[in-house]
């Protein structure tokens, strides 16, 4: 999307499309002085309207039922429009599914003119971005992580420096092209334009990280309904992104099967009594579990709380172990285990901090674990100030940092139309060919 002017206000609409809920936020971004804004931000957001509804038609963050997703999006957008009294024309949307992945590329170009100019930087960025193109993959972010002039690394801004060769290191975040196209198609079927597609862990990091966390190094884990996505930040930039198709809904299904109850009742039991840590009192404390008979009646039944914990604990440990193994495979196990930020709706289980500290800090000093909540936004209702809305708020922050990315020129036709021309394009081609 186009860079946001640091001196102009604007009204922005964002759409958080998750497996458990869909959130639409309409907000006004107002420029503020450097000392008043959070680090890395130029504007402060004031929420004008918010709408959220239960998600349908998504599995593992990917669209599996286009009509159901379209209806859910329409309900969320309509609620936000009614509250803000503003008609939404375009949105920034996030993507969690589609096998998010990271790729690191580097490129070198000759400097023309003796000193590094803007065109030299653009050529270097474009060369690195072209190397990151893969068949069947859609590029979401192309983020330069460092420059080098004549082999001298650690350059933050090479503009004006003297040299003959300019090098750049770039972090490229991509996803399956089909997942991105289907998500954009669902949004466009609601007569909305897509301004940008942002990876969910990047958006959550923009809204949750504080002070110097991104500079010192931190692993952010966004635990959603059917996916757990995570990102590693270091040196003030995102350096790794990944996701696994296991989340809080899998915990709910385990509870429903283990206690033989409805899914809705299992979700309630998980929210009220769920924990990842066993205590001596759990054996004595009884919880009411509604069982269902052949006449669809809820039969009162009681079970010890320890039974619920024994169902939840293995699944949570499995999720955290998968995250740990992915980070170690990427060579970021030690860096990511020092500071951990947990966010997303599924991160609110009791004892989650202790489980993350025990599993992700294996073999090193205990990590500092905290819960990430959206920061720096005014007008959010109390129900939307928790970790479950971190990604939605991060989409409001994204336009303020989008200028650091390298964008290739986009074609004039819509990306989400999957190669089929729309009506106006066909009419235009017919006029050209006929006259």
PDB file of C-alpha atoms in Angstrom, residues 210-346:
ATOM      1  CA  UNK A 210       7.015  -2.458  23.789  1.00  0.00           C
ATOM      2  CA  UNK A 211      10.109  -0.324  24.294  1.00  0.00           C
ATOM      3  CA  UNK A 212      13.254  -2.086  23.071  1.00  0.00           C
ATOM      4  CA  UNK A 213      11.928  -5.645  22.828  1.00  0.00           C
ATOM      5  CA  UNK A 214      12.253  -5.772  19.031  1.00  0.00           C
ATOM      6  CA  UNK A 215      15.848  -4.481  19.261  1.00  0.00           C
ATOM      7  CA  UNK A 216      16.984  -6.889  21.986  1.00  0.00           C
ATOM      8  CA  UNK A 217      15.288  -9.902  20.415  1.00  0.00           C
ATOM      9  CA  UNK A 218      11.926 -11.495  21.215  1.00  0.00           C
ATOM     10  CA  UNK A 219       9.749 -14.365  20.026  1.00  0.00           C
ATOM     11  CA  UNK A 220       6.064 -13.510  19.641  1.00  0.00           C
ATOM     12  CA  UNK A 221       3.616 -16.433  19.610  1.00  0.00           C
ATOM     13  CA  UNK A 222       0.062 -15.733  18.437  1.00  0.00           C
ATOM     14  CA  UNK A 223      -2.149 -18.617  19.569  1.00  0.00           C
ATOM     15  CA  UNK A 224      -5.356 -18.500  17.547  1.00  0.00           C
ATOM     16  CA  UNK A 225      -8.313 -20.804  17.074  1.00  0.00           C
ATOM     17  CA  UNK A 226      -6.946 -23.278  14.527  1.00  0.00           C
ATOM     18  CA  UNK A 227      -3.427 -21.933  13.950  1.00  0.00           C
ATOM     19  CA  UNK A 228      -0.487 -20.864  16.054  1.00  0.00           C
ATOM     20  CA  UNK A 229       1.718 -18.379  14.217  1.00  0.00           C
ATOM     21  CA  UNK A 230       4.959 -16.971  15.537  1.00  0.00           C
ATOM     22  CA  UNK A 231       7.598 -14.441  14.612  1.00  0.00           C
ATOM     23  CA  UNK A 232      11.077 -13.550  15.843  1.00  0.00           C
ATOM     24  CA  UNK A 233      12.110  -9.896  16.063  1.00  0.00           C
ATOM     25  CA  UNK A 234      15.738  -8.779  16.387  1.00  0.00           C
ATOM     26  CA  UNK A 235      17.610  -5.585  15.648  1.00  0.00           C
ATOM     27  CA  UNK A 236      14.320  -3.705  15.440  1.00  0.00           C
ATOM     28  CA  UNK A 237      12.990  -5.833  12.542  1.00  0.00           C
ATOM     29  CA  UNK A 238      11.125  -9.091  11.998  1.00  0.00           C
ATOM     30  CA  UNK A 239      13.649 -11.778  11.023  1.00  0.00           C
ATOM     31  CA  UNK A 240      11.576 -14.975  10.965  1.00  0.00           C
ATOM     32  CA  UNK A 241       7.927 -16.008  10.490  1.00  0.00           C
ATOM     33  CA  UNK A 242       6.238 -19.394  10.644  1.00  0.00           C
ATOM     34  CA  UNK A 243       2.934 -21.049  11.568  1.00  0.00           C
ATOM     35  CA  UNK A 244       1.536 -24.431  12.556  1.00  0.00           C
ATOM     36  CA  UNK A 245      -2.030 -25.629  12.003  1.00  0.00           C
ATOM     37  CA  UNK A 246      -2.831 -26.353  15.665  1.00  0.00           C
ATOM     38  CA  UNK A 247      -4.560 -23.927  18.027  1.00  0.00           C
ATOM     39  CA  UNK A 248      -7.111 -23.364  20.749  1.00  0.00           C
ATOM     40  CA  UNK A 249      -9.944 -25.095  18.885  1.00  0.00           C
ATOM     41  CA  UNK A 250      -7.995 -28.350  19.000  1.00  0.00           C
ATOM     42  CA  UNK A 251      -7.876 -28.021  22.795  1.00  0.00           C
ATOM     43  CA  UNK A 252     -11.655 -27.509  22.823  1.00  0.00           C
ATOM     44  CA  UNK A 253     -12.212 -30.604  20.678  1.00  0.00           C
ATOM     45  CA  UNK A 254     -10.009 -32.673  23.010  1.00  0.00           C
ATOM     46  CA  UNK A 255     -12.141 -31.525  25.975  1.00  0.00           C
ATOM     47  CA  UNK A 256     -15.387 -32.322  24.137  1.00  0.00           C
ATOM     48  CA  UNK A 257     -14.190 -35.838  23.295  1.00  0.00           C
ATOM     49  CA  UNK A 258     -12.596 -36.515  26.669  1.00  0.00           C
ATOM     50  CA  UNK A 259     -15.614 -35.410  28.719  1.00  0.00           C
ATOM     51  CA  UNK A 260     -18.280 -36.498  26.179  1.00  0.00           C
ATOM     52  CA  UNK A 261     -19.966 -33.126  26.031  1.00  0.00           C
ATOM     53  CA  UNK A 262     -21.016 -30.565  23.428  1.00  0.00           C
ATOM     54  CA  UNK A 263     -18.391 -28.401  21.746  1.00  0.00           C
ATOM     55  CA  UNK A 264     -20.013 -25.222  23.117  1.00  0.00           C
ATOM     56  CA  UNK A 265     -19.961 -26.679  26.635  1.00  0.00           C
ATOM     57  CA  UNK A 266     -16.344 -27.753  26.181  1.00  0.00           C
ATOM     58  CA  UNK A 267     -15.365 -24.220  25.166  1.00  0.00           C
ATOM     59  CA  UNK A 268     -17.072 -22.857  28.278  1.00  0.00           C
ATOM     60  CA  UNK A 269     -15.351 -25.366  30.558  1.00  0.00           C
ATOM     61  CA  UNK A 270     -11.977 -24.578  28.975  1.00  0.00           C
ATOM     62  CA  UNK A 271     -12.490 -20.837  29.427  1.00  0.00           C
ATOM     63  CA  UNK A 272     -13.751 -21.004  33.031  1.00  0.00           C
ATOM     64  CA  UNK A 273     -11.712 -23.854  34.523  1.00  0.00           C
ATOM     65  CA  UNK A 274      -9.027 -24.730  31.979  1.00  0.00           C
ATOM     66  CA  UNK A 275      -5.408 -24.831  33.114  1.00  0.00           C
ATOM     67  CA  UNK A 276      -2.092 -26.274  32.043  1.00  0.00           C
ATOM     68  CA  UNK A 277      -0.846 -26.732  35.619  1.00  0.00           C
ATOM     69  CA  UNK A 278      -2.096 -29.383  38.038  1.00  0.00           C
ATOM     70  CA  UNK A 279      -2.635 -28.410  41.693  1.00  0.00           C
ATOM     71  CA  UNK A 280      -3.451 -30.654  44.714  1.00  0.00           C
ATOM     72  CA  UNK A 281      -6.872 -29.038  45.037  1.00  0.00           C
ATOM     73  CA  UNK A 282      -7.890 -30.098  41.532  1.00  0.00           C
ATOM     74  CA  UNK A 283      -8.690 -33.656  42.655  1.00  0.00           C
ATOM     75  CA  UNK A 284     -11.187 -32.365  45.240  1.00  0.00           C
ATOM     76  CA  UNK A 285     -12.786 -29.610  43.162  1.00  0.00           C
ATOM     77  CA  UNK A 286     -15.718 -30.811  41.056  1.00  0.00           C
ATOM     78  CA  UNK A 287     -17.006 -29.110  37.902  1.00  0.00           C
ATOM     79  CA  UNK A 288     -20.392 -29.582  36.242  1.00  0.00           C
ATOM     80  CA  UNK A 289     -20.119 -31.282  32.846  1.00  0.00           C
ATOM     81  CA  UNK A 290     -23.355 -31.427  30.802  1.00  0.00           C
ATOM     82  CA  UNK A 291     -23.628 -34.826  29.126  1.00  0.00           C
ATOM     83  CA  UNK A 292     -25.971 -35.379  26.173  1.00  0.00           C
ATOM     84  CA  UNK A 293     -28.318 -38.379  25.951  1.00  0.00           C
ATOM     85  CA  UNK A 294     -30.221 -39.776  22.975  1.00  0.00           C
ATOM     86  CA  UNK A 295     -33.083 -37.315  23.559  1.00  0.00           C
ATOM     87  CA  UNK A 296     -30.755 -34.292  23.233  1.00  0.00           C
ATOM     88  CA  UNK A 297     -31.139 -33.511  26.934  1.00  0.00           C
ATOM     89  CA  UNK A 298     -28.320 -32.211  29.093  1.00  0.00           C
ATOM     90  CA  UNK A 299     -27.807 -34.650  31.952  1.00  0.00           C
ATOM     91  CA  UNK A 300     -26.018 -33.140  34.972  1.00  0.00           C
ATOM     92  CA  UNK A 301     -22.724 -34.807  35.706  1.00  0.00           C
ATOM     93  CA  UNK A 302     -19.692 -33.875  37.782  1.00  0.00           C
ATOM     94  CA  UNK A 303     -16.024 -34.558  37.184  1.00  0.00           C
ATOM     95  CA  UNK A 304     -12.870 -33.527  39.073  1.00  0.00           C
ATOM     96  CA  UNK A 305     -11.100 -30.485  37.703  1.00  0.00           C
ATOM     97  CA  UNK A 306      -7.921 -32.566  37.460  1.00  0.00           C
ATOM     98  CA  UNK A 307      -9.531 -34.589  34.653  1.00  0.00           C
ATOM     99  CA  UNK A 308      -9.989 -31.394  32.606  1.00  0.00           C
ATOM    100  CA  UNK A 309      -6.372 -30.383  33.247  1.00  0.00           C
ATOM    101  CA  UNK A 310      -5.115 -33.817  32.181  1.00  0.00           C
ATOM    102  CA  UNK A 311      -6.898 -33.352  28.830  1.00  0.00           C
ATOM    103  CA  UNK A 312      -5.693 -29.797  28.193  1.00  0.00           C
ATOM    104  CA  UNK A 313      -2.071 -30.135  29.282  1.00  0.00           C
ATOM    105  CA  UNK A 314      -0.800 -32.569  26.606  1.00  0.00           C
ATOM    106  CA  UNK A 315      -2.271 -30.560  23.714  1.00  0.00           C
ATOM    107  CA  UNK A 316      -0.818 -27.267  24.969  1.00  0.00           C
ATOM    108  CA  UNK A 317       2.572 -28.901  25.453  1.00  0.00           C
ATOM    109  CA  UNK A 318       2.370 -30.314  21.920  1.00  0.00           C
ATOM    110  CA  UNK A 319       1.730 -26.830  20.466  1.00  0.00           C
ATOM    111  CA  UNK A 320       4.636 -25.290  22.359  1.00  0.00           C
ATOM    112  CA  UNK A 321       6.962 -28.167  21.467  1.00  0.00           C
ATOM    113  CA  UNK A 322       6.129 -27.747  17.768  1.00  0.00           C
ATOM    114  CA  UNK A 323       6.939 -24.035  18.028  1.00  0.00           C
ATOM    115  CA  UNK A 324      10.194 -24.819  19.823  1.00  0.00           C
ATOM    116  CA  UNK A 325      11.246 -27.370  17.214  1.00  0.00           C
ATOM    117  CA  UNK A 326      10.446 -25.008  14.317  1.00  0.00           C
ATOM    118  CA  UNK A 327      12.502 -22.234  15.905  1.00  0.00           C
ATOM    119  CA  UNK A 328      15.438 -24.566  16.528  1.00  0.00           C
ATOM    120  CA  UNK A 329      15.284 -25.814  12.962  1.00  0.00           C
ATOM    121  CA  UNK A 330      15.514 -22.196  11.798  1.00  0.00           C
ATOM    122  CA  UNK A 331      18.590 -21.674  13.997  1.00  0.00           C
ATOM    123  CA  UNK A 332      16.770 -19.280  16.326  1.00  0.00           C
ATOM    124  CA  UNK A 333      16.200 -21.496  19.354  1.00  0.00           C
ATOM    125  CA  UNK A 334      18.590 -19.689  21.710  1.00  0.00           C
ATOM    126  CA  UNK A 335      17.640 -16.170  20.629  1.00  0.00           C
ATOM    127  CA  UNK A 336      13.902 -16.860  20.809  1.00  0.00           C
ATOM    128  CA  UNK A 337      14.007 -18.450  24.274  1.00  0.00           C
ATOM    129  CA  UNK A 338      15.180 -15.340  26.147  1.00  0.00           C
ATOM    130  CA  UNK A 339      12.076 -13.172  25.785  1.00  0.00           C
ATOM    131  CA  UNK A 340       8.666 -14.560  24.826  1.00  0.00           C
ATOM    132  CA  UNK A 341       5.408 -12.686  24.249  1.00  0.00           C
ATOM    133  CA  UNK A 342       2.225 -14.761  24.175  1.00  0.00           C
ATOM    134  CA  UNK A 343      -0.840 -13.306  22.487  1.00  0.00           C
ATOM    135  CA  UNK A 344      -4.006 -14.473  20.751  1.00  0.00           C
ATOM    136  CA  UNK A 345      -7.183 -15.802  22.329  1.00  0.00           C
ATOM    137  CA  UNK A 346      -5.791 -19.261  23.167  1.00  0.00           C
TER     138      UNK A 346
END
